[in-house]
Amino acid sequence: MKNLVIVESPAKAKTIEKYLGSDFKVLSSIGHIRSIAKKTKDGTPPIDVKDGFKTIYEIDSEKKKTVAELRKALKVAETVWLATDEDREGEAIAWHLCEVLKLDPTATKRIVFHEITKNAITEAIKHPRTVDMSLVQAQQARQILDRLVGFELSPVVWQKVPGGKSAGRVQSPAVRLLVEREREITAFEGSTTFKVVAEFEAAGMPMKAELPKRFKTEPEAQAFLQTLLNATFSVSDVMTSPSVRNPGPPFTTSTLQQEANSRLGFSAKATMSSAQKLYQEGKITYMRTDSVNLGDEAKNAAASYITGAFGPQYSQIRSFKTKSASAQEAHEAIRPTDIGSERGSSNEYDQKLYDLIRRRTLASQMSPAKLEKTVVTIVISTNSEHFEAKGEVILFDGFLKVYGGSKKDADILPAVSSGDILPLKTANARQIFARPPSRYSEGSLVKKLEDLGIGRPSTYATIINTVQVRGYAEKGEAEGTPRDVIVLNLVNNAVTREVVQEKTGSDRGKLIPTPGGEVLSDFLTDHFEKIVDYDFTARVEQEFDLIADGKLERNAMLQEFYTPFHNLIEQSSDIKRSDVAQAREIGLDPKSGKPILARFGRFGPMLQLGLAEDESDKPRFAPMPANTKIDTVTLEQALVAFTLPRVVGETTDGVTIKANVGRFGPYIQIDKLFVSIKPLDPHTITIEQALELYAAKLKIEAEKNITDFGDGLKVLNGRYGPYITDGVKNAKIPKDIEPKAVTHEQAKELIAAAPAGKKRPIRKTTKSTAVKRSKKRPISPKK
């Protein structure tokens, strides 16, 4: 074997091997092969701060086989080519490969390409370079900093923050953003106005018009509608103005995540997963980029396709300038490798993303859309106010032919002239509520992080995923709650009043900070302000960029960050856990006279009835009522919470049904069976509703049990399909056997052939763990 090419993914290896001849063998490292060691054999720190941040790396246990295969291939190769991704992570993987395989990083051939096509691979082979150590050091700086922050700050969080899991350098500012937005929403003072809309008849067609003025009160709106009863309405002005709408630039990582979230409902993680597959299969260019630039070859290919498909009037070659100072203009935006190919994947989700990328790329090289906006002014004979009807007509669709706007199209108005009298058909004044700031979606949070300079293309999806995995934020599921809306209608020369309902407060798909996220954010803001400071975090990102450009020395940057940070860690021993997320006394229980506290427990906010000091009568606990917080819950709400568990009734065979709220939400309990009742309230669920949910649960359980042979062997319907179990071992059912047709003998044979199940080790209770557990007692409020 003459040439060994090493990439980081098997899919990428498979695609590249198609373009290289028989002289080349392409193998994969399957991502990173080494990580910073958790501990060292001689006891020295894995990151020795005192010795210039010297770092000990170790081969990941699951990569030892991969490394062995690479070493074996290396023995018979004449030339090694490192073809990992062209960003800092890819450069770091190339350096680690040199270290592990004992290759000289100053001599080993390093090739990069922005797309996996035959032409790009061939050109890369012609122009190899060596490992760029500035890029490697920038990646090392980020990795070392994140490890130091995580390893030193997380133990402080565990000790001082109730329910605290960990804290990270970049995800903590993201949590702070969510918390600050949530508090803006809580502090928002709502107001209402009345918007008046009328419908006229013009040239035999209906035409809607709106009053520019809003009324503050219902009586004012009522009085205005009364003035319309005997009025005549005439057109005083028809104003038309041309308008042009230009396309946006092709996608960067950030804008792809935002648009995929907005248009397709994809999470940032799902977007990057699909984009990764499309890149590795050679369908799109590299998906981690902050450049909006397109190469000349790509522009010419787009112009040729657009001219042929839609006509020359639709083609307009454009160049876009990247706003980000750190962006590398030599790189390209995300685009298809073959603009003429409509099909990028057989996978439905990957194809949706490919289609979005392709349309956006085409649109960026197309003519602007030409529109004509029209405003019709309608005066009222009995009033000084006027109505306005607004419409828009697309004269030339331009780029909208392939990438239509996401907003609702404006109305097309009927032809009217100044002086026309318009009969009034209906008019209404509807109560409009001021809207609080909206919660962040994944897409809008990515945009905010980018605007603040926090994170880079390779880290946005990881940041958003981490804050959810750690339990500091969660995606909302609520469709909203109904509210009353006053509507005044003018129909048939009379004004009537009605109250209708509309839903408000939907948070489906939005990121909501959990109580634990709020406590952590407050703790870090109070005691480690720099960790959550937006400007400081952005400046650290800029310093990584300077290291990558060879303009800043790695260790100098690390020392500047670490020294003040470590001083704060050392001072943290003075922080009292009781001062973090303090308990709040709500009032006294009228029956027992005991205090009721709202406090933060291991699994989040909770209520406590009674004090820990009372050894003769232990405190009772209850979950925090829905839509309340420690600082807002009232005594009345708390007293209702302590009425749980509630007996709802009995099943047909006389078993008691109890309703309660647990760690995972509201449920009913029938003997040892627990049934979720989301979104029903355990205080109000009826016996009919409970029996219906119970019956549905029994049906699911029955369907789960396909066959019971009576000796412990069962055929069950599991999460991943039917299987056989004896309670210890599980066995797959061959595809050619119908699960219901499995015989007792077949089941025994399949279980006998199945690998032994792993038994979970029993954790022994030592004296030290027993002492730790005994200390986990309810707390009393701070006096």
PDB file of N, CA and C in Angstrom, residues 150-238:
ATOM      1  N   GLY A 150     -14.765  23.199  34.547  1.00  0.00           N
ATOM      2  CA  GLY A 150     -15.667  22.117  34.933  1.00  0.00           C
ATOM      3  C   GLY A 150     -15.199  21.383  36.176  1.00  0.00           C
ATOM      4  N   PHE A 151     -13.901  21.046  36.231  1.00  0.00           N
ATOM      5  CA  PHE A 151     -13.380  20.256  37.346  1.00  0.00           C
ATOM      6  C   PHE A 151     -13.291  21.053  38.640  1.00  0.00           C
ATOM      7  N   GLU A 152     -13.078  22.360  38.553  1.00  0.00           N
ATOM      8  CA  GLU A 152     -12.956  23.148  39.782  1.00  0.00           C
ATOM      9  C   GLU A 152     -14.276  23.770  40.219  1.00  0.00           C
ATOM     10  N   LEU A 153     -15.120  24.150  39.259  1.00  0.00           N
ATOM     11  CA  LEU A 153     -16.370  24.823  39.612  1.00  0.00           C
ATOM     12  C   LEU A 153     -17.490  23.836  39.940  1.00  0.00           C
ATOM     13  N   SER A 154     -17.543  22.713  39.229  1.00  0.00           N
ATOM     14  CA  SER A 154     -18.648  21.766  39.442  1.00  0.00           C
ATOM     15  C   SER A 154     -18.718  21.244  40.884  1.00  0.00           C
ATOM     16  N   PRO A 155     -17.600  20.877  41.522  1.00  0.00           N
ATOM     17  CA  PRO A 155     -17.693  20.451  42.919  1.00  0.00           C
ATOM     18  C   PRO A 155     -18.255  21.532  43.843  1.00  0.00           C
ATOM     19  N   VAL A 156     -17.935  22.781  43.538  1.00  0.00           N
ATOM     20  CA  VAL A 156     -18.492  23.894  44.329  1.00  0.00           C
ATOM     21  C   VAL A 156     -20.006  23.937  44.159  1.00  0.00           C
ATOM     22  N   VAL A 157     -20.450  23.732  42.921  1.00  0.00           N
ATOM     23  CA  VAL A 157     -21.890  23.727  42.639  1.00  0.00           C
ATOM     24  C   VAL A 157     -22.569  22.570  43.364  1.00  0.00           C
ATOM     25  N   TRP A 158     -21.949  21.390  43.353  1.00  0.00           N
ATOM     26  CA  TRP A 158     -22.531  20.227  44.046  1.00  0.00           C
ATOM     27  C   TRP A 158     -22.704  20.517  45.535  1.00  0.00           C
ATOM     28  N   GLN A 159     -21.700  21.175  46.127  1.00  0.00           N
ATOM     29  CA  GLN A 159     -21.710  21.413  47.569  1.00  0.00           C
ATOM     30  C   GLN A 159     -22.626  22.561  47.976  1.00  0.00           C
ATOM     31  N   LYS A 160     -22.688  23.590  47.161  1.00  0.00           N
ATOM     32  CA  LYS A 160     -23.348  24.824  47.591  1.00  0.00           C
ATOM     33  C   LYS A 160     -24.746  25.044  47.012  1.00  0.00           C
ATOM     34  N   VAL A 161     -25.042  24.414  45.863  1.00  0.00           N
ATOM     35  CA  VAL A 161     -26.317  24.674  45.179  1.00  0.00           C
ATOM     36  C   VAL A 161     -27.234  23.460  45.314  1.00  0.00           C
ATOM     37  N   PRO A 162     -28.391  23.599  45.962  1.00  0.00           N
ATOM     38  CA  PRO A 162     -29.331  22.470  46.068  1.00  0.00           C
ATOM     39  C   PRO A 162     -29.717  21.956  44.682  1.00  0.00           C
ATOM     40  N   GLY A 163     -29.533  20.665  44.460  1.00  0.00           N
ATOM     41  CA  GLY A 163     -29.879  20.077  43.166  1.00  0.00           C
ATOM     42  C   GLY A 163     -28.902  20.408  42.061  1.00  0.00           C
ATOM     43  N   GLY A 164     -27.800  21.114  42.390  1.00  0.00           N
ATOM     44  CA  GLY A 164     -26.827  21.510  41.366  1.00  0.00           C
ATOM     45  C   GLY A 164     -26.089  20.318  40.801  1.00  0.00           C
ATOM     46  N   LYS A 165     -25.905  20.284  39.487  1.00  0.00           N
ATOM     47  CA  LYS A 165     -25.244  19.152  38.824  1.00  0.00           C
ATOM     48  C   LYS A 165     -23.839  19.520  38.388  1.00  0.00           C
ATOM     49  N   SER A 166     -23.706  20.600  37.636  1.00  0.00           N
ATOM     50  CA  SER A 166     -22.396  21.012  37.143  1.00  0.00           C
ATOM     51  C   SER A 166     -22.529  22.411  36.570  1.00  0.00           C
ATOM     52  N   ALA A 167     -21.380  22.988  36.248  1.00  0.00           N
ATOM     53  CA  ALA A 167     -21.380  24.306  35.615  1.00  0.00           C
ATOM     54  C   ALA A 167     -20.297  24.318  34.554  1.00  0.00           C
ATOM     55  N   GLY A 168     -20.558  24.977  33.456  1.00  0.00           N
ATOM     56  CA  GLY A 168     -19.590  25.031  32.364  1.00  0.00           C
ATOM     57  C   GLY A 168     -19.344  26.461  31.930  1.00  0.00           C
ATOM     58  N   ARG A 169     -18.194  26.654  31.274  1.00  0.00           N
ATOM     59  CA  ARG A 169     -17.785  28.005  30.911  1.00  0.00           C
ATOM     60  C   ARG A 169     -18.713  28.663  29.896  1.00  0.00           C
ATOM     61  N   VAL A 170     -19.226  27.883  28.933  1.00  0.00           N
ATOM     62  CA  VAL A 170     -20.031  28.491  27.870  1.00  0.00           C
ATOM     63  C   VAL A 170     -21.528  28.283  28.076  1.00  0.00           C
ATOM     64  N   GLN A 171     -21.939  27.110  28.634  1.00  0.00           N
ATOM     65  CA  GLN A 171     -23.373  26.905  28.797  1.00  0.00           C
ATOM     66  C   GLN A 171     -23.966  27.764  29.913  1.00  0.00           C
ATOM     67  N   SER A 172     -23.130  28.184  30.886  1.00  0.00           N
ATOM     68  CA  SER A 172     -23.650  28.987  32.001  1.00  0.00           C
ATOM     69  C   SER A 172     -24.174  30.356  31.535  1.00  0.00           C
ATOM     70  N   PRO A 173     -23.461  31.084  30.643  1.00  0.00           N
ATOM     71  CA  PRO A 173     -24.056  32.317  30.112  1.00  0.00           C
ATOM     72  C   PRO A 173     -25.346  32.067  29.331  1.00  0.00           C
ATOM     73  N   ALA A 174     -25.441  30.893  28.671  1.00  0.00           N
ATOM     74  CA  ALA A 174     -26.666  30.557  27.933  1.00  0.00           C
ATOM     75  C   ALA A 174     -27.834  30.381  28.903  1.00  0.00           C
ATOM     76  N   VAL A 175     -27.574  29.723  30.035  1.00  0.00           N
ATOM     77  CA  VAL A 175     -28.615  29.563  31.058  1.00  0.00           C
ATOM     78  C   VAL A 175     -29.024  30.931  31.593  1.00  0.00           C
ATOM     79  N   ARG A 176     -28.041  31.796  31.797  1.00  0.00           N
ATOM     80  CA  ARG A 176     -28.336  33.152  32.294  1.00  0.00           C
ATOM     81  C   ARG A 176     -29.260  33.896  31.325  1.00  0.00           C
ATOM     82  N   LEU A 177     -29.017  33.760  30.025  1.00  0.00           N
ATOM     83  CA  LEU A 177     -29.889  34.393  29.034  1.00  0.00           C
ATOM     84  C   LEU A 177     -31.338  33.936  29.201  1.00  0.00           C
ATOM     85  N   LEU A 178     -31.523  32.631  29.374  1.00  0.00           N
ATOM     86  CA  LEU A 178     -32.869  32.079  29.524  1.00  0.00           C
ATOM     87  C   LEU A 178     -33.523  32.577  30.804  1.00  0.00           C
ATOM     88  N   VAL A 179     -32.746  32.645  31.879  1.00  0.00           N
ATOM     89  CA  VAL A 179     -33.270  33.088  33.181  1.00  0.00           C
ATOM     90  C   VAL A 179     -33.665  34.559  33.115  1.00  0.00           C
ATOM     91  N   GLU A 180     -32.809  35.382  32.524  1.00  0.00           N
ATOM     92  CA  GLU A 180     -33.125  36.811  32.424  1.00  0.00           C
ATOM     93  C   GLU A 180     -34.377  37.050  31.591  1.00  0.00           C
ATOM     94  N   ARG A 181     -34.535  36.286  30.511  1.00  0.00           N
ATOM     95  CA  ARG A 181     -35.732  36.444  29.687  1.00  0.00           C
ATOM     96  C   ARG A 181     -36.977  36.018  30.477  1.00  0.00           C
ATOM     97  N   GLU A 182     -36.867  34.933  31.239  1.00  0.00           N
ATOM     98  CA  GLU A 182     -38.002  34.451  32.028  1.00  0.00           C
ATOM     99  C   GLU A 182     -38.431  35.509  33.045  1.00  0.00           C
ATOM    100  N   ARG A 183     -37.462  36.187  33.621  1.00  0.00           N
ATOM    101  CA  ARG A 183     -37.790  37.218  34.616  1.00  0.00           C
ATOM    102  C   ARG A 183     -38.358  38.474  33.972  1.00  0.00           C
ATOM    103  N   GLU A 184     -37.944  38.752  32.766  1.00  0.00           N
ATOM    104  CA  GLU A 184     -38.567  39.856  32.017  1.00  0.00           C
ATOM    105  C   GLU A 184     -40.048  39.550  31.796  1.00  0.00           C
ATOM    106  N   ILE A 185     -40.339  38.293  31.467  1.00  0.00           N
ATOM    107  CA  ILE A 185     -41.728  37.879  31.229  1.00  0.00           C
ATOM    108  C   ILE A 185     -42.537  37.982  32.516  1.00  0.00           C
ATOM    109  N   THR A 186     -41.943  37.532  33.640  1.00  0.00           N
ATOM    110  CA  THR A 186     -42.626  37.583  34.933  1.00  0.00           C
ATOM    111  C   THR A 186     -42.904  39.021  35.348  1.00  0.00           C
ATOM    112  N   ALA A 187     -41.927  39.911  35.094  1.00  0.00           N
ATOM    113  CA  ALA A 187     -42.069  41.313  35.512  1.00  0.00           C
ATOM    114  C   ALA A 187     -42.929  42.130  34.554  1.00  0.00           C
ATOM    115  N   PHE A 188     -43.272  41.567  33.420  1.00  0.00           N
ATOM    116  CA  PHE A 188     -44.019  42.318  32.405  1.00  0.00           C
ATOM    117  C   PHE A 188     -45.409  42.713  32.924  1.00  0.00           C
ATOM    118  N   GLU A 189     -45.708  43.969  32.807  1.00  0.00           N
ATOM    119  CA  GLU A 189     -47.021  44.470  33.218  1.00  0.00           C
ATOM    120  C   GLU A 189     -47.905  44.593  31.979  1.00  0.00           C
ATOM    121  N   GLY A 190     -48.904  43.749  31.928  1.00  0.00           N
ATOM    122  CA  GLY A 190     -49.774  43.715  30.752  1.00  0.00           C
ATOM    123  C   GLY A 190     -50.692  44.919  30.658  1.00  0.00           C
ATOM    124  N   SER A 191     -51.101  45.216  29.460  1.00  0.00           N
ATOM    125  CA  SER A 191     -52.074  46.288  29.214  1.00  0.00           C
ATOM    126  C   SER A 191     -52.922  45.873  28.018  1.00  0.00           C
ATOM    127  N   THR A 192     -54.067  46.510  27.861  1.00  0.00           N
ATOM    128  CA  THR A 192     -54.937  46.181  26.732  1.00  0.00           C
ATOM    129  C   THR A 192     -55.363  47.440  26.000  1.00  0.00           C
ATOM    130  N   THR A 193     -55.624  47.279  24.712  1.00  0.00           N
ATOM    131  CA  THR A 193     -56.209  48.341  23.883  1.00  0.00           C
ATOM    132  C   THR A 193     -57.265  47.686  23.004  1.00  0.00           C
ATOM    133  N   PHE A 194     -57.998  48.504  22.285  1.00  0.00           N
ATOM    134  CA  PHE A 194     -59.017  47.989  21.360  1.00  0.00           C
ATOM    135  C   PHE A 194     -58.645  48.399  19.940  1.00  0.00           C
ATOM    136  N   LYS A 195     -58.542  47.368  19.075  1.00  0.00           N
ATOM    137  CA  LYS A 195     -58.219  47.591  17.659  1.00  0.00           C
ATOM    138  C   LYS A 195     -59.495  47.484  16.846  1.00  0.00           C
ATOM    139  N   VAL A 196     -59.712  48.489  15.969  1.00  0.00           N
ATOM    140  CA  VAL A 196     -60.936  48.516  15.163  1.00  0.00           C
ATOM    141  C   VAL A 196     -60.611  48.106  13.728  1.00  0.00           C
ATOM    142  N   VAL A 197     -61.340  47.112  13.233  1.00  0.00           N
ATOM    143  CA  VAL A 197     -61.196  46.640  11.854  1.00  0.00           C
ATOM    144  C   VAL A 197     -62.565  46.687  11.198  1.00  0.00           C
ATOM    145  N   ALA A 198     -62.599  47.180   9.973  1.00  0.00           N
ATOM    146  CA  ALA A 198     -63.867  47.263   9.237  1.00  0.00           C
ATOM    147  C   ALA A 198     -63.738  46.520   7.916  1.00  0.00           C
ATOM    148  N   GLU A 199     -64.886  46.068   7.387  1.00  0.00           N
ATOM    149  CA  GLU A 199     -64.898  45.428   6.074  1.00  0.00           C
ATOM    150  C   GLU A 199     -65.861  46.194   5.181  1.00  0.00           C
ATOM    151  N   PHE A 200     -65.321  46.679   4.059  1.00  0.00           N
ATOM    152  CA  PHE A 200     -66.123  47.454   3.106  1.00  0.00           C
ATOM    153  C   PHE A 200     -66.355  46.624   1.848  1.00  0.00           C
ATOM    154  N   GLU A 201     -67.283  47.090   1.038  1.00  0.00           N
ATOM    155  CA  GLU A 201     -67.490  46.472  -0.273  1.00  0.00           C
ATOM    156  C   GLU A 201     -66.928  47.415  -1.325  1.00  0.00           C
ATOM    157  N   ALA A 202     -66.015  46.897  -2.150  1.00  0.00           N
ATOM    158  CA  ALA A 202     -65.373  47.719  -3.175  1.00  0.00           C
ATOM    159  C   ALA A 202     -65.327  46.929  -4.470  1.00  0.00           C
ATOM    160  N   ALA A 203     -65.958  47.461  -5.502  1.00  0.00           N
ATOM    161  CA  ALA A 203     -65.991  46.803  -6.816  1.00  0.00           C
ATOM    162  C   ALA A 203     -66.495  45.375  -6.694  1.00  0.00           C
ATOM    163  N   GLY A 204     -67.486  45.184  -5.820  1.00  0.00           N
ATOM    164  CA  GLY A 204     -68.096  43.872  -5.649  1.00  0.00           C
ATOM    165  C   GLY A 204     -67.267  42.892  -4.838  1.00  0.00           C
ATOM    166  N   MET A 205     -66.153  43.368  -4.278  1.00  0.00           N
ATOM    167  CA  MET A 205     -65.273  42.495  -3.483  1.00  0.00           C
ATOM    168  C   MET A 205     -65.137  43.046  -2.066  1.00  0.00           C
ATOM    169  N   PRO A 206     -64.930  42.162  -1.081  1.00  0.00           N
ATOM    170  CA  PRO A 206     -64.705  42.649   0.288  1.00  0.00           C
ATOM    171  C   PRO A 206     -63.312  43.249   0.422  1.00  0.00           C
ATOM    172  N   MET A 207     -63.199  44.304   1.211  1.00  0.00           N
ATOM    173  CA  MET A 207     -61.900  44.948   1.446  1.00  0.00           C
ATOM    174  C   MET A 207     -61.794  45.310   2.926  1.00  0.00           C
ATOM    175  N   LYS A 208     -60.806  44.719   3.581  1.00  0.00           N
ATOM    176  CA  LYS A 208     -60.613  44.990   5.002  1.00  0.00           C
ATOM    177  C   LYS A 208     -59.734  46.216   5.193  1.00  0.00           C
ATOM    178  N   ALA A 209     -60.069  46.999   6.216  1.00  0.00           N
ATOM    179  CA  ALA A 209     -59.291  48.188   6.535  1.00  0.00           C
ATOM    180  C   ALA A 209     -59.207  48.322   8.050  1.00  0.00           C
ATOM    181  N   GLU A 210     -58.123  48.908   8.510  1.00  0.00           N
ATOM    182  CA  GLU A 210     -57.895  49.031   9.953  1.00  0.00           C
ATOM    183  C   GLU A 210     -57.769  50.494  10.351  1.00  0.00           C
ATOM    184  N   LEU A 211     -58.271  50.819  11.539  1.00  0.00           N
ATOM    185  CA  LEU A 211     -58.135  52.162  12.083  1.00  0.00           C
ATOM    186  C   LEU A 211     -56.736  52.286  12.678  1.00  0.00           C
ATOM    187  N   PRO A 212     -55.924  53.262  12.226  1.00  0.00           N
ATOM    188  CA  PRO A 212     -54.561  53.379  12.780  1.00  0.00           C
ATOM    189  C   PRO A 212     -54.553  53.626  14.288  1.00  0.00           C
ATOM    190  N   LYS A 213     -55.581  54.286  14.791  1.00  0.00           N
ATOM    191  CA  LYS A 213     -55.635  54.623  16.210  1.00  0.00           C
ATOM    192  C   LYS A 213     -56.145  53.433  17.030  1.00  0.00           C
ATOM    193  N   ARG A 214     -55.586  53.232  18.231  1.00  0.00           N
ATOM    194  CA  ARG A 214     -56.068  52.221  19.175  1.00  0.00           C
ATOM    195  C   ARG A 214     -56.759  52.934  20.337  1.00  0.00           C
ATOM    196  N   PHE A 215     -57.826  52.332  20.846  1.00  0.00           N
ATOM    197  CA  PHE A 215     -58.542  52.917  21.993  1.00  0.00           C
ATOM    198  C   PHE A 215     -58.110  52.220  23.274  1.00  0.00           C
ATOM    199  N   LYS A 216     -57.923  53.007  24.327  1.00  0.00           N
ATOM    200  CA  LYS A 216     -57.429  52.460  25.592  1.00  0.00           C
ATOM    201  C   LYS A 216     -58.508  51.741  26.389  1.00  0.00           C
ATOM    202  N   THR A 217     -59.764  52.175  26.227  1.00  0.00           N
ATOM    203  CA  THR A 217     -60.828  51.580  27.050  1.00  0.00           C
ATOM    204  C   THR A 217     -61.986  51.092  26.184  1.00  0.00           C
ATOM    205  N   GLU A 218     -62.795  50.224  26.758  1.00  0.00           N
ATOM    206  CA  GLU A 218     -63.979  49.716  26.067  1.00  0.00           C
ATOM    207  C   GLU A 218     -64.991  50.827  25.768  1.00  0.00           C
ATOM    208  N   PRO A 219     -65.278  51.719  26.732  1.00  0.00           N
ATOM    209  CA  PRO A 219     -66.234  52.812  26.434  1.00  0.00           C
ATOM    210  C   PRO A 219     -65.809  53.682  25.252  1.00  0.00           C
ATOM    211  N   GLU A 220     -64.484  53.938  25.128  1.00  0.00           N
ATOM    212  CA  GLU A 220     -64.000  54.742  24.002  1.00  0.00           C
ATOM    213  C   GLU A 220     -64.242  54.019  22.676  1.00  0.00           C
ATOM    214  N   ALA A 221     -63.973  52.711  22.654  1.00  0.00           N
ATOM    215  CA  ALA A 221     -64.194  51.919  21.445  1.00  0.00           C
ATOM    216  C   ALA A 221     -65.680  51.853  21.115  1.00  0.00           C
ATOM    217  N   GLN A 222     -66.501  51.691  22.155  1.00  0.00           N
ATOM    218  CA  GLN A 222     -67.957  51.644  21.971  1.00  0.00           C
ATOM    219  C   GLN A 222     -68.467  52.959  21.376  1.00  0.00           C
ATOM    220  N   ALA A 223     -67.975  54.079  21.917  1.00  0.00           N
ATOM    221  CA  ALA A 223     -68.411  55.400  21.443  1.00  0.00           C
ATOM    222  C   ALA A 223     -68.021  55.602  19.973  1.00  0.00           C
ATOM    223  N   PHE A 224     -66.812  55.123  19.604  1.00  0.00           N
ATOM    224  CA  PHE A 224     -66.379  55.287  18.221  1.00  0.00           C
ATOM    225  C   PHE A 224     -67.278  54.485  17.274  1.00  0.00           C
ATOM    226  N   LEU A 225     -67.558  53.242  17.621  1.00  0.00           N
ATOM    227  CA  LEU A 225     -68.411  52.423  16.757  1.00  0.00           C
ATOM    228  C   LEU A 225     -69.791  53.050  16.585  1.00  0.00           C
ATOM    229  N   GLN A 226     -70.289  53.703  17.629  1.00  0.00           N
ATOM    230  CA  GLN A 226     -71.601  54.365  17.545  1.00  0.00           C
ATOM    231  C   GLN A 226     -71.592  55.471  16.482  1.00  0.00           C
ATOM    232  N   THR A 227     -70.420  56.134  16.320  1.00  0.00           N
ATOM    233  CA  THR A 227     -70.349  57.221  15.325  1.00  0.00           C
ATOM    234  C   THR A 227     -70.396  56.688  13.893  1.00  0.00           C
ATOM    235  N   LEU A 228     -70.188  55.382  13.723  1.00  0.00           N
ATOM    236  CA  LEU A 228     -70.192  54.800  12.382  1.00  0.00           C
ATOM    237  C   LEU A 228     -71.591  54.414  11.907  1.00  0.00           C
ATOM    238  N   LEU A 229     -72.597  54.468  12.833  1.00  0.00           N
ATOM    239  CA  LEU A 229     -73.930  53.948  12.506  1.00  0.00           C
ATOM    240  C   LEU A 229     -74.551  54.625  11.285  1.00  0.00           C
ATOM    241  N   ASN A 230     -74.443  55.924  11.200  1.00  0.00           N
ATOM    242  CA  ASN A 230     -75.082  56.650  10.081  1.00  0.00           C
ATOM    243  C   ASN A 230     -74.049  57.349   9.192  1.00  0.00           C
ATOM    244  N   ALA A 231     -72.830  56.865   9.229  1.00  0.00           N
ATOM    245  CA  ALA A 231     -71.757  57.523   8.475  1.00  0.00           C
ATOM    246  C   ALA A 231     -71.664  56.998   7.045  1.00  0.00           C
ATOM    247  N   THR A 232     -71.060  57.809   6.195  1.00  0.00           N
ATOM    248  CA  THR A 232     -70.697  57.353   4.841  1.00  0.00           C
ATOM    249  C   THR A 232     -69.177  57.306   4.773  1.00  0.00           C
ATOM    250  N   PHE A 233     -68.670  56.429   3.900  1.00  0.00           N
ATOM    251  CA  PHE A 233     -67.225  56.201   3.845  1.00  0.00           C
ATOM    252  C   PHE A 233     -66.757  56.378   2.404  1.00  0.00           C
ATOM    253  N   SER A 234     -65.735  57.214   2.244  1.00  0.00           N
ATOM    254  CA  SER A 234     -65.258  57.488   0.887  1.00  0.00           C
ATOM    255  C   SER A 234     -63.736  57.398   0.822  1.00  0.00           C
ATOM    256  N   VAL A 235     -63.256  57.028  -0.361  1.00  0.00           N
ATOM    257  CA  VAL A 235     -61.811  56.912  -0.582  1.00  0.00           C
ATOM    258  C   VAL A 235     -61.238  58.309  -0.781  1.00  0.00           C
ATOM    259  N   SER A 236     -60.295  58.684   0.071  1.00  0.00           N
ATOM    260  CA  SER A 236     -59.691  60.014  -0.064  1.00  0.00           C
ATOM    261  C   SER A 236     -58.352  59.962  -0.773  1.00  0.00           C
ATOM    262  N   ASP A 237     -57.701  58.797  -0.744  1.00  0.00           N
ATOM    263  CA  ASP A 237     -56.382  58.714  -1.363  1.00  0.00           C
ATOM    264  C   ASP A 237     -56.035  57.259  -1.664  1.00  0.00           C
ATOM    265  N   VAL A 238     -55.413  57.030  -2.824  1.00  0.00           N
ATOM    266  CA  VAL A 238     -54.873  55.703  -3.163  1.00  0.00           C
ATOM    267  C   VAL A 238     -53.400  55.904  -3.497  1.00  0.00           C
TER     268      VAL A 238
END
